[in-house]
mmCIF file of C-alpha atoms (C1' of nucleotides) in Angstrom:
data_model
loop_
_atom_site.group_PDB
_atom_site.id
_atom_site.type_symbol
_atom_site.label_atom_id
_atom_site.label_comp_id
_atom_site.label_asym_id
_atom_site.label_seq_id
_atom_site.Cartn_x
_atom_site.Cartn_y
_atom_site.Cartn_z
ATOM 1 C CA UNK H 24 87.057 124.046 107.371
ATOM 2 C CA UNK H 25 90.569 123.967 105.596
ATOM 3 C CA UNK H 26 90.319 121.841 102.424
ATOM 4 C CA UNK H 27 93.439 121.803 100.976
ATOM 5 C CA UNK H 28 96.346 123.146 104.142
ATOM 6 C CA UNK H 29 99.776 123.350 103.653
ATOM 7 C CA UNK H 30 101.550 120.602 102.167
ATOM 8 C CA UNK H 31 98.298 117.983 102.251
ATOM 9 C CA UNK H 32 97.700 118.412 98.635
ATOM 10 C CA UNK H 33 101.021 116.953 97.079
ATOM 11 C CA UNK H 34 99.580 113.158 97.555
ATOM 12 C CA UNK H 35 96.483 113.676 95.382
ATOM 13 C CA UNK H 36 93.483 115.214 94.673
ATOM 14 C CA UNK H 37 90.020 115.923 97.057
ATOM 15 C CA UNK H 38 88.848 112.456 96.725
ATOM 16 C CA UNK H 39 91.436 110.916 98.405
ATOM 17 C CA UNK H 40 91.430 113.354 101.129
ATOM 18 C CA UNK H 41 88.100 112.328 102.207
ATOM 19 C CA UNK H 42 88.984 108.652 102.160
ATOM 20 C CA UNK H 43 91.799 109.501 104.279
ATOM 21 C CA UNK H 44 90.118 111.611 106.711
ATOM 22 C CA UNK H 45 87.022 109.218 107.212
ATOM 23 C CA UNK H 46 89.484 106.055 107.704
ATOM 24 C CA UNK H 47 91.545 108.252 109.894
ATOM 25 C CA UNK H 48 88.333 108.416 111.893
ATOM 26 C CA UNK H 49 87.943 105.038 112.043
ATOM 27 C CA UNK H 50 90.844 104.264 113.652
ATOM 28 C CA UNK H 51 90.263 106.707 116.134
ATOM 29 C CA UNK H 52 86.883 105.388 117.142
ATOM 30 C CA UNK H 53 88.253 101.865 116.472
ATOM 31 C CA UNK H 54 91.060 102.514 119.187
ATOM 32 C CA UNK H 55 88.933 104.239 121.617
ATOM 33 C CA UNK H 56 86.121 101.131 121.758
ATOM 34 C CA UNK H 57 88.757 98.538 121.565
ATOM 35 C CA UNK H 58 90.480 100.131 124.495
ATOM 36 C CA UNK H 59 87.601 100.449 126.465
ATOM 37 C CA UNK H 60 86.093 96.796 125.514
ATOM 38 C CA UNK H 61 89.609 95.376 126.538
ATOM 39 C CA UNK H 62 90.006 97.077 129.713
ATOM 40 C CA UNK H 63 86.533 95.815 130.760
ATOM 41 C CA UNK H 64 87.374 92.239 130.015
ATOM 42 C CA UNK H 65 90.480 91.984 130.998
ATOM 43 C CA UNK H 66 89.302 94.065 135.005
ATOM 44 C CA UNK H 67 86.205 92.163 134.886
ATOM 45 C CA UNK H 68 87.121 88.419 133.807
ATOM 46 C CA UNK H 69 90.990 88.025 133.468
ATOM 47 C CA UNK H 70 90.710 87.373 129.393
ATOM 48 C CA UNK H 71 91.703 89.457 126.965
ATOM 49 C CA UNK H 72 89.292 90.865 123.930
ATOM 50 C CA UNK H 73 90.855 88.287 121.149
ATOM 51 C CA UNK H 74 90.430 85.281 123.445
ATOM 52 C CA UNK H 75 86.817 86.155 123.698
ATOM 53 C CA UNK H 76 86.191 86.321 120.306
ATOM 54 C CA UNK H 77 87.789 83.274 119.546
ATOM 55 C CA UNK H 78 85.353 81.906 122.504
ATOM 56 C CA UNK H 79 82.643 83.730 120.634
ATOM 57 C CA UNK H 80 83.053 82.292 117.052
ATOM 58 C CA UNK H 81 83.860 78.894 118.485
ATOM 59 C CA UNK H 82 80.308 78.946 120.528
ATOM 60 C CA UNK H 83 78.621 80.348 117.447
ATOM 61 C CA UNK H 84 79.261 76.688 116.029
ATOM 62 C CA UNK H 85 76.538 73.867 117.048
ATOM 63 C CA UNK H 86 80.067 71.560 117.741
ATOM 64 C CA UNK H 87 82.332 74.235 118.715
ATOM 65 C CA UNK H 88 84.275 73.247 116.674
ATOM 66 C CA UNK H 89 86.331 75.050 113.934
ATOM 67 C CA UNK H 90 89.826 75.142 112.007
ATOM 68 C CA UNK H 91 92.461 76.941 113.362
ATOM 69 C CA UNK H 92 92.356 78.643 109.907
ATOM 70 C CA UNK H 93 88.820 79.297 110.005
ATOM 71 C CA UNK H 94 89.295 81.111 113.415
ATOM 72 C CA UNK H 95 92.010 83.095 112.418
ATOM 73 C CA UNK H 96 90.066 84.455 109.309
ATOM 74 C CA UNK H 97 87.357 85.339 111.747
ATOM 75 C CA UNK H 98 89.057 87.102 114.305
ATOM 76 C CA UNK H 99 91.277 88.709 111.948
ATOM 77 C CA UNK H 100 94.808 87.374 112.987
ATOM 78 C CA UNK H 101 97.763 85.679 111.304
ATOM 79 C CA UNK H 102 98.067 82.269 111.409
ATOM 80 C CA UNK H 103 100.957 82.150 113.744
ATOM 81 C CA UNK H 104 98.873 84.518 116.330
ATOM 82 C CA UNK H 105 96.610 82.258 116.457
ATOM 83 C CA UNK H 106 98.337 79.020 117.994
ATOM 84 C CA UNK H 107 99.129 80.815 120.622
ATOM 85 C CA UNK H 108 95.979 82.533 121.215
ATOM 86 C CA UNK H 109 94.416 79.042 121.489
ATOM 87 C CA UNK H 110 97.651 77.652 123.818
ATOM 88 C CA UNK H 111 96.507 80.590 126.362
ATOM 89 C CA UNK H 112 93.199 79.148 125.938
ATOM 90 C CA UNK H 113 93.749 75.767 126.094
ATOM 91 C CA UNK H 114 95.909 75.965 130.143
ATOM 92 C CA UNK H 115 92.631 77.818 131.076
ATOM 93 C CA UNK H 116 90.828 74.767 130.038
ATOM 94 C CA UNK H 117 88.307 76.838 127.845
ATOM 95 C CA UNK H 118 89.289 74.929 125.005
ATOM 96 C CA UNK H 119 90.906 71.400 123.338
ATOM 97 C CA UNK H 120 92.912 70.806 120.122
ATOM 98 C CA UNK H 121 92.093 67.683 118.307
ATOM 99 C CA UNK H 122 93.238 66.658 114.599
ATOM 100 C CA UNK H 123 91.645 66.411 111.999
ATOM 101 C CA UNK H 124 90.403 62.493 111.476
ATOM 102 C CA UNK H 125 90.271 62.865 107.456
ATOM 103 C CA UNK H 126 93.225 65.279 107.054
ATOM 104 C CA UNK H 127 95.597 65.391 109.637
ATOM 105 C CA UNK H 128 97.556 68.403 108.410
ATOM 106 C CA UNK H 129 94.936 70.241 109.887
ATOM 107 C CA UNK H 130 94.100 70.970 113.602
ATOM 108 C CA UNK H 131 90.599 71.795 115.123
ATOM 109 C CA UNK H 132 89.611 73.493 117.919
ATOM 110 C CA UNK H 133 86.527 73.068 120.105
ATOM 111 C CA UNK H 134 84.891 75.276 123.073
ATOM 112 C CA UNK H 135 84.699 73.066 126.350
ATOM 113 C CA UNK H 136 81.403 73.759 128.619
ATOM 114 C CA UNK H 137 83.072 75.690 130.498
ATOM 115 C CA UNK H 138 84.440 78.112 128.203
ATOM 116 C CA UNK H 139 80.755 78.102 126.836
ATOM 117 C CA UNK H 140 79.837 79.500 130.632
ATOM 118 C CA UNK H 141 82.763 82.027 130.699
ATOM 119 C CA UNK H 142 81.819 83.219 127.166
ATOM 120 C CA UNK H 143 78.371 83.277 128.135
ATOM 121 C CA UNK H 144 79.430 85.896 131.042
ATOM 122 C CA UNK H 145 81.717 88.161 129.006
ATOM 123 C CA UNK H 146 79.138 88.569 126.421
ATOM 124 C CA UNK H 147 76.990 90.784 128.744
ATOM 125 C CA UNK H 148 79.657 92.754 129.409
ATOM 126 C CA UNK H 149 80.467 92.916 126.313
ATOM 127 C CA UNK H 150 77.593 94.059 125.322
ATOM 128 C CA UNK H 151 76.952 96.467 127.721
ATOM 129 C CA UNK H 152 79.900 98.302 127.330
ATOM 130 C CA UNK H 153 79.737 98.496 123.637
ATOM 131 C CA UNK H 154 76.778 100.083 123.834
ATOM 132 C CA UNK H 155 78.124 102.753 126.228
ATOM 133 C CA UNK H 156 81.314 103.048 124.116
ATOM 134 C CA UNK H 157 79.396 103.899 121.306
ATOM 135 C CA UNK H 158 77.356 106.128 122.907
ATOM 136 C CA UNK H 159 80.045 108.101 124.431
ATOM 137 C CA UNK H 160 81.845 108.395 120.888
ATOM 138 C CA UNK H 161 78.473 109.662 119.617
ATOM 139 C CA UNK H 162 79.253 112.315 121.689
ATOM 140 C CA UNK H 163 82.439 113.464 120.214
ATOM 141 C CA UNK H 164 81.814 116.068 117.339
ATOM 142 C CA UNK H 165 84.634 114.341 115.836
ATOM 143 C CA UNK H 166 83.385 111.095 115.762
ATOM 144 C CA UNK H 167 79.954 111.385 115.714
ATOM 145 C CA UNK H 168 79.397 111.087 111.688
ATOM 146 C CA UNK H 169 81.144 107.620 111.466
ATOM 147 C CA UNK H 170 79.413 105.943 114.273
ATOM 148 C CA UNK H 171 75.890 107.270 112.910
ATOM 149 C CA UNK H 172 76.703 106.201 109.918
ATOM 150 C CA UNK H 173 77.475 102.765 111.210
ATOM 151 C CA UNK H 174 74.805 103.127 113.847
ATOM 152 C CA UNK H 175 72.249 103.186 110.777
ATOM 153 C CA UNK H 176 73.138 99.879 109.494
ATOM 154 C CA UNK H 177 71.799 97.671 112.270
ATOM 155 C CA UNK Z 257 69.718 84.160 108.283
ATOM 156 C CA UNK Z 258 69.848 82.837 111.592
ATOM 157 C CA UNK Z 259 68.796 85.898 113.749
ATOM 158 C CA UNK Z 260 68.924 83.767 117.755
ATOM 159 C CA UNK Z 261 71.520 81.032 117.079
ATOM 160 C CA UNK Z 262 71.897 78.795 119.880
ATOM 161 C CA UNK Z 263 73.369 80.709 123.234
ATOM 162 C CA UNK Z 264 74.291 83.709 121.978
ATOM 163 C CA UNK Z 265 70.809 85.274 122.937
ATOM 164 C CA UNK Z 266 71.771 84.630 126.376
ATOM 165 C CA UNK Z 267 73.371 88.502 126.940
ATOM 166 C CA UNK Z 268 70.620 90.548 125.195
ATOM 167 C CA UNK Z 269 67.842 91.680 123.246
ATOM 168 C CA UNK Z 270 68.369 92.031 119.392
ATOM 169 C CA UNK Z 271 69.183 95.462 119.024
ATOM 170 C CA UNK Z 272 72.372 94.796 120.694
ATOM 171 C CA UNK Z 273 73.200 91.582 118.111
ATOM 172 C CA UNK Z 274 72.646 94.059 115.158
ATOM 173 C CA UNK Z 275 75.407 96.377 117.174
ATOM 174 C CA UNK Z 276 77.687 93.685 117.659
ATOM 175 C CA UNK Z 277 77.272 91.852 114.473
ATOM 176 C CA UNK Z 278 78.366 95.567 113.103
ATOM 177 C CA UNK Z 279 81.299 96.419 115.281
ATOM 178 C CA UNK Z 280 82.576 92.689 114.421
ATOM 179 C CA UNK Z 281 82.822 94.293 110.879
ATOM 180 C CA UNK Z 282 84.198 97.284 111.809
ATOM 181 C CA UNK Z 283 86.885 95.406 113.848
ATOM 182 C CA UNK Z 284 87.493 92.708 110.628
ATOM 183 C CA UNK Z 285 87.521 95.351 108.362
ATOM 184 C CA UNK Z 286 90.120 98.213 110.486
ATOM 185 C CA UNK Z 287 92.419 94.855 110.695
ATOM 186 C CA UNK Z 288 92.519 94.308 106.902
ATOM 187 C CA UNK Z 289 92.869 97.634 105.937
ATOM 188 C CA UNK Z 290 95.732 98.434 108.436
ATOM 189 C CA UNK Z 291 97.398 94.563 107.670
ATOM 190 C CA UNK Z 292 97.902 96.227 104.251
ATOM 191 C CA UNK Z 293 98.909 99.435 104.676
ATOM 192 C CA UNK Z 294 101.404 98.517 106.982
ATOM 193 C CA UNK Z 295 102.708 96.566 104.697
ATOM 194 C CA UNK Z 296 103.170 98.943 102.060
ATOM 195 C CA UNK Z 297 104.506 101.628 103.881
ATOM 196 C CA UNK Z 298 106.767 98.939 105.852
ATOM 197 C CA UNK Z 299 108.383 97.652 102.689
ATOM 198 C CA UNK Z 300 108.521 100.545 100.674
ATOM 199 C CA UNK Z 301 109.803 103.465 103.387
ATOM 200 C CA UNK Z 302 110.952 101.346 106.179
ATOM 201 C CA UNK Z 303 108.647 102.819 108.711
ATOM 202 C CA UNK Z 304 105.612 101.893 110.697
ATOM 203 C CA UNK Z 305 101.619 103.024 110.624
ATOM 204 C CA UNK Z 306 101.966 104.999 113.795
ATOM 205 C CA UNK Z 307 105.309 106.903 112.834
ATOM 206 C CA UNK Z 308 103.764 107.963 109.437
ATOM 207 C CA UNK Z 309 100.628 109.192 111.475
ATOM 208 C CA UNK Z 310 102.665 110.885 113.812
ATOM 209 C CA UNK Z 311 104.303 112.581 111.348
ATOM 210 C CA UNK Z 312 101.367 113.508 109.574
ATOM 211 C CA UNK Z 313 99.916 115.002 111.957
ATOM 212 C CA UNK Z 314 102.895 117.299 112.672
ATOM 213 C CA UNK Z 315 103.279 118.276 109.246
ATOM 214 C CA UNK Z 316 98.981 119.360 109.313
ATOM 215 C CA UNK Z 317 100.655 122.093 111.933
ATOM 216 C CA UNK Z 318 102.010 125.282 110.254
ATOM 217 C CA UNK Z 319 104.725 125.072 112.507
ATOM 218 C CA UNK Z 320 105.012 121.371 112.984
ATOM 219 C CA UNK Z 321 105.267 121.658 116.601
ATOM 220 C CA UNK Z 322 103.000 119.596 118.958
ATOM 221 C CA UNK Z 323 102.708 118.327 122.587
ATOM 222 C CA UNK Z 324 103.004 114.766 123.257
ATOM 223 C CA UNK Z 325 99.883 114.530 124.741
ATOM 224 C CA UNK Z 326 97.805 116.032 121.870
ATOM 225 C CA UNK Z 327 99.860 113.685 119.230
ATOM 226 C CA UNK Z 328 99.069 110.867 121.685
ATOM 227 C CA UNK Z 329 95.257 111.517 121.223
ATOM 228 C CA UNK Z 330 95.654 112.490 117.749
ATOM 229 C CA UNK Z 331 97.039 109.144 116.868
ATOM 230 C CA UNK Z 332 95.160 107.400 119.183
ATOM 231 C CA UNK Z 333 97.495 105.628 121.639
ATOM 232 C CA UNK Z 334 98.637 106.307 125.369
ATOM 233 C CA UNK Z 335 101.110 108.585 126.453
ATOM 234 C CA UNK Z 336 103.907 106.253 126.775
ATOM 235 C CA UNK Z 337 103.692 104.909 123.522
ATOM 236 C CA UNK Z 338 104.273 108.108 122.410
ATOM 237 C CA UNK Z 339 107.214 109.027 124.413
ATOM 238 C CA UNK Z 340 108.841 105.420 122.524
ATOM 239 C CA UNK Z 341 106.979 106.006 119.025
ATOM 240 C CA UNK Z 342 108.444 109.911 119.303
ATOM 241 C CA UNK Z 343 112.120 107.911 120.474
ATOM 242 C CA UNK Z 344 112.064 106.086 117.474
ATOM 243 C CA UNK Z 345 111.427 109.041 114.734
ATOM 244 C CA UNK Z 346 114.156 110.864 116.257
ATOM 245 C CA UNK Z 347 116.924 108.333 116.057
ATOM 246 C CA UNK Z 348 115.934 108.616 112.267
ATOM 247 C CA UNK Z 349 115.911 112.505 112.277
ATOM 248 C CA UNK Z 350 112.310 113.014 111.222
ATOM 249 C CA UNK Z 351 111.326 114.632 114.529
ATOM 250 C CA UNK Z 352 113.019 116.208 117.693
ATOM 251 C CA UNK Z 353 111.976 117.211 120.969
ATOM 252 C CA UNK Z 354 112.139 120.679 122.397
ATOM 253 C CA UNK Z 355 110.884 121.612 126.023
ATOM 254 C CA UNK Z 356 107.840 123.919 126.424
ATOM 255 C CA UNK Z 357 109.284 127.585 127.351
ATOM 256 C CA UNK Z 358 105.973 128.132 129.372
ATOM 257 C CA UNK Z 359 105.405 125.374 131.401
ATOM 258 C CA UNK Z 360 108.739 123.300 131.277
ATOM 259 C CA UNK Z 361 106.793 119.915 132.398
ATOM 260 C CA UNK Z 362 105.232 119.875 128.894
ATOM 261 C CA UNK Z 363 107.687 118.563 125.658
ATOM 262 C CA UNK Z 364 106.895 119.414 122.080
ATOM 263 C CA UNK Z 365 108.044 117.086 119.139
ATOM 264 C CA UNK Z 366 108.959 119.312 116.319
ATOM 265 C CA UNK Z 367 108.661 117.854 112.639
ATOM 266 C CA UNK Z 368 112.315 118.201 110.602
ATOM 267 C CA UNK Z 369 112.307 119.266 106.889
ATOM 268 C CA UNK Z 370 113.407 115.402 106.479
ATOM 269 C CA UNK Z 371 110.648 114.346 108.435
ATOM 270 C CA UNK Z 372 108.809 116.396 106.186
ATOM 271 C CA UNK Z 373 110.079 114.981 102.816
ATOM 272 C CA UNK Z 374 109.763 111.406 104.596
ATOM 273 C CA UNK Z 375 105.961 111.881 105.119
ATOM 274 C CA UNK Z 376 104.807 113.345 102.014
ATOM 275 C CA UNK Z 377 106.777 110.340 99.990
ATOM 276 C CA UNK Z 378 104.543 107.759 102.471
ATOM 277 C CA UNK Z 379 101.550 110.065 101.889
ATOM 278 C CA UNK Z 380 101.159 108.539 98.235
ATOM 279 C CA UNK Z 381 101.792 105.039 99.144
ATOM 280 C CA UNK Z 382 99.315 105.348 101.857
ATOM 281 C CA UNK Z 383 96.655 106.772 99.368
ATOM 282 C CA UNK Z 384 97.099 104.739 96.912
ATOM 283 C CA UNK Z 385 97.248 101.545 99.187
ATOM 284 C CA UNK Z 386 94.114 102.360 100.943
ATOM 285 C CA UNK Z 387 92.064 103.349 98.372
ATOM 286 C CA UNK Z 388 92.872 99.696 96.665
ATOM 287 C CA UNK Z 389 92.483 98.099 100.233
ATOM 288 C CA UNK Z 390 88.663 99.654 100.318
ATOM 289 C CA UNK Z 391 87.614 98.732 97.233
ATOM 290 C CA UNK Z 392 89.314 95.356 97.425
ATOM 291 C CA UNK Z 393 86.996 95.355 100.910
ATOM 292 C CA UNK Z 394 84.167 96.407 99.237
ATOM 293 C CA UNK Z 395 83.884 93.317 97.136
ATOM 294 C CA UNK Z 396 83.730 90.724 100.288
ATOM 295 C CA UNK Z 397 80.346 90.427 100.926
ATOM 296 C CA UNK Z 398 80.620 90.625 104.340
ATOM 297 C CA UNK Z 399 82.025 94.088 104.022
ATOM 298 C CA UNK Z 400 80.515 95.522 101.219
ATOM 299 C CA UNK Z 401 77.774 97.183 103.869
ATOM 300 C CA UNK Z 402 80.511 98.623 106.128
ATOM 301 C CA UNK Z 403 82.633 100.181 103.897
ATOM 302 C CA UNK Z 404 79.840 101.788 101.424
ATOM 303 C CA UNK Z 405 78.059 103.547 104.749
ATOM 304 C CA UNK Z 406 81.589 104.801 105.565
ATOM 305 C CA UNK Z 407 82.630 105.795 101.870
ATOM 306 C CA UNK Z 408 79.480 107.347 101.539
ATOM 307 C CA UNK Z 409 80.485 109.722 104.377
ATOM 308 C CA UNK Z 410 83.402 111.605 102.214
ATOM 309 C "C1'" DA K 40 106.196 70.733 96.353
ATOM 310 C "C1'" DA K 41 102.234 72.607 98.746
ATOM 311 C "C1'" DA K 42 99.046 73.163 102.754
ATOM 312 C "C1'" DG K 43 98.414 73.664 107.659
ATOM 313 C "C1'" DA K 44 100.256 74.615 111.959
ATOM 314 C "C1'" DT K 45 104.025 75.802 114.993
ATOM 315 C "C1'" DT K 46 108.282 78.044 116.744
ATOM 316 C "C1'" DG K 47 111.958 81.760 117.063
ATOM 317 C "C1'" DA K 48 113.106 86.419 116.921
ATOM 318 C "C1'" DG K 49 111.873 90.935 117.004
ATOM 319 C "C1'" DT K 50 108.461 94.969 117.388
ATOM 320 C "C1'" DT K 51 105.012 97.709 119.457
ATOM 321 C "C1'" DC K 52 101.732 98.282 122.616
ATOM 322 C "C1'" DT K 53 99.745 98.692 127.602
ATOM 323 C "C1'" DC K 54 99.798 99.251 132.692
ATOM 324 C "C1'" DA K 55 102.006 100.701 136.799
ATOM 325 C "C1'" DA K 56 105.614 103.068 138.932
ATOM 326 C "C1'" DT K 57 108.767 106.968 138.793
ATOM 327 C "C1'" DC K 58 110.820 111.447 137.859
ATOM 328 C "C1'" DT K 59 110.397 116.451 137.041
ATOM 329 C "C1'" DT K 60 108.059 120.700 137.156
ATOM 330 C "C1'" DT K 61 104.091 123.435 138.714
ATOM 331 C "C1'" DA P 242 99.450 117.061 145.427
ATOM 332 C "C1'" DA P 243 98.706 117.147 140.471
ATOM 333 C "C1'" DA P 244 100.185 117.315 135.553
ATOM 334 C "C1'" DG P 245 103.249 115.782 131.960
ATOM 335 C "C1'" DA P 246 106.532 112.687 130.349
ATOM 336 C "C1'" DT P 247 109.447 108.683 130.902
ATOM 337 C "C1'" DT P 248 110.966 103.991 132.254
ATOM 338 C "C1'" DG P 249 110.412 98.968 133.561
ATOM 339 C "C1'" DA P 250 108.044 94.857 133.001
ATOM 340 C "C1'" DG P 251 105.150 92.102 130.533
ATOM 341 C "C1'" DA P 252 101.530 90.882 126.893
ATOM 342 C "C1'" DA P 253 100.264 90.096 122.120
ATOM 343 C "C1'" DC P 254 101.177 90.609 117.517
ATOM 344 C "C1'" DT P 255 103.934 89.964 112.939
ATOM 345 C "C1'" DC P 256 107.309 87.882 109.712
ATOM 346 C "C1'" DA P 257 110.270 84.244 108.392
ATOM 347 C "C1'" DA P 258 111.777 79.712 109.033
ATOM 348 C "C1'" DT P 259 110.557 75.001 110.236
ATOM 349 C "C1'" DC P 260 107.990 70.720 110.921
ATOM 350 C "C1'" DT P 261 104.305 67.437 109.564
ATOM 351 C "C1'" DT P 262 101.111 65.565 106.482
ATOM 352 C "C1'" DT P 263 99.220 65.296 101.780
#
DNA sequence: AAAGATTGAGTTCTCAATCTTT
DNA sequence: AAAGATTGAGAACTCAATCTTT
């Protein structure tokens, strides 16, 4: 393998190289699963793969209920993406917004039953075709080291 | 910890939460990482994530030449973002296209000497940005495990 | 004024359909 | 017909500005 091609070397020194060349891998495997987890939602059940883990967090909660803030730290969107990932959810019915009784600035969210059911049913096939994602990207020389590596830690 | 809270045992045994509990990491942590260095590279060059990793991955060629379809996998998106993301970096002069002599279906995007200069400046931010990003990651708990198996990779 | 949520404007991505060359 | 790239249409995200409540 080439450690130091062409013009590679002017940012820094081998360290960083590394760094970049492992995170570079993780956003290759990160695209490739999301992709794949997305396309067998969205075929499958007509939701896309951030409206299930909002479901998913929000089901996680005895109440189902949780901060629009709170969500959006957990899912890993802005603030702003969020509203509107809850509006979608709410005209499906798979969800309610209801304010806060002791602060009203803030707004909660809560899981109905049935978007307990429908994130009941994603979750196998979310499941399942993790697992085969993973699997298949074990497969890839390429890819293989980071998703051992992750592999290990469950 | 909690290992079968409430429903979520529903879809599967517990090798599969351990998987899932782990990609939810992975997913939390690529969305950090790339939040930030976005940013950076955003507000200090003016250009996106994807058109500094196109150009990167140009400028790894000797000749700086590459299909659309290879950058497209390279960079880890489809086809026809690619045909838009390799739009964009020509209106700006960092790339431009040339047909394939041999099989005139196929286009190449060529890398300029600007679009060299261009990427080697963003190269620094993006070190520099990432490496604070991971360690900043590595000190949230809920990260720390994900980002010292990966670290430990380079 | 600050915190929490929303809205407006703009960007980038995907899928499906199309065009060109083999 | 198939491969490679592009275009059209639409979805989902971000930033900045705004609105409401504290």
């Amino acid at each position: 393998m080439v450690v130091c091609a062409s013009n590679l070397c002017q940012a820094g020194h081998v360290g960083e190289q590394a760094e970049q060349r492992m995170w570079a891998n993780v956003v290759a495997l990160h695209a490739r699963i999301e992709r794949e987890l997305g396309r067998a939602i969205a075929q499958r059940h007509g939701l896309g793969l951030s409206e299930f883990r909002a479901l998913r967090r929000l089901a996680e909660e005895d109440d189902g209920i949780l901060r629009m803030q709170v969500l959006a730290e957990a899912i890993g969107l802005e603030q702003s993406s969020v509203t509107r990932l809850v509006g979608r959810l709410e005209v499906q019915g798979l969800t309610a917004r209801e304010v806060c009784a002791d602060d009203r600035r803030g707004i909660y969210s809560v899981i109905t039953d049935r978007g307990r059911e429908v994130q009941a049913a994603i979750a196998e096939t979310y499941a399942e075709t993790l697992r085969a994602a993973l699997d298949e990207a074990a497969n890839d020389p390429a890819l293989a080291t980071e998703v051992g590596a992750l592999r290990q830690l469950t």
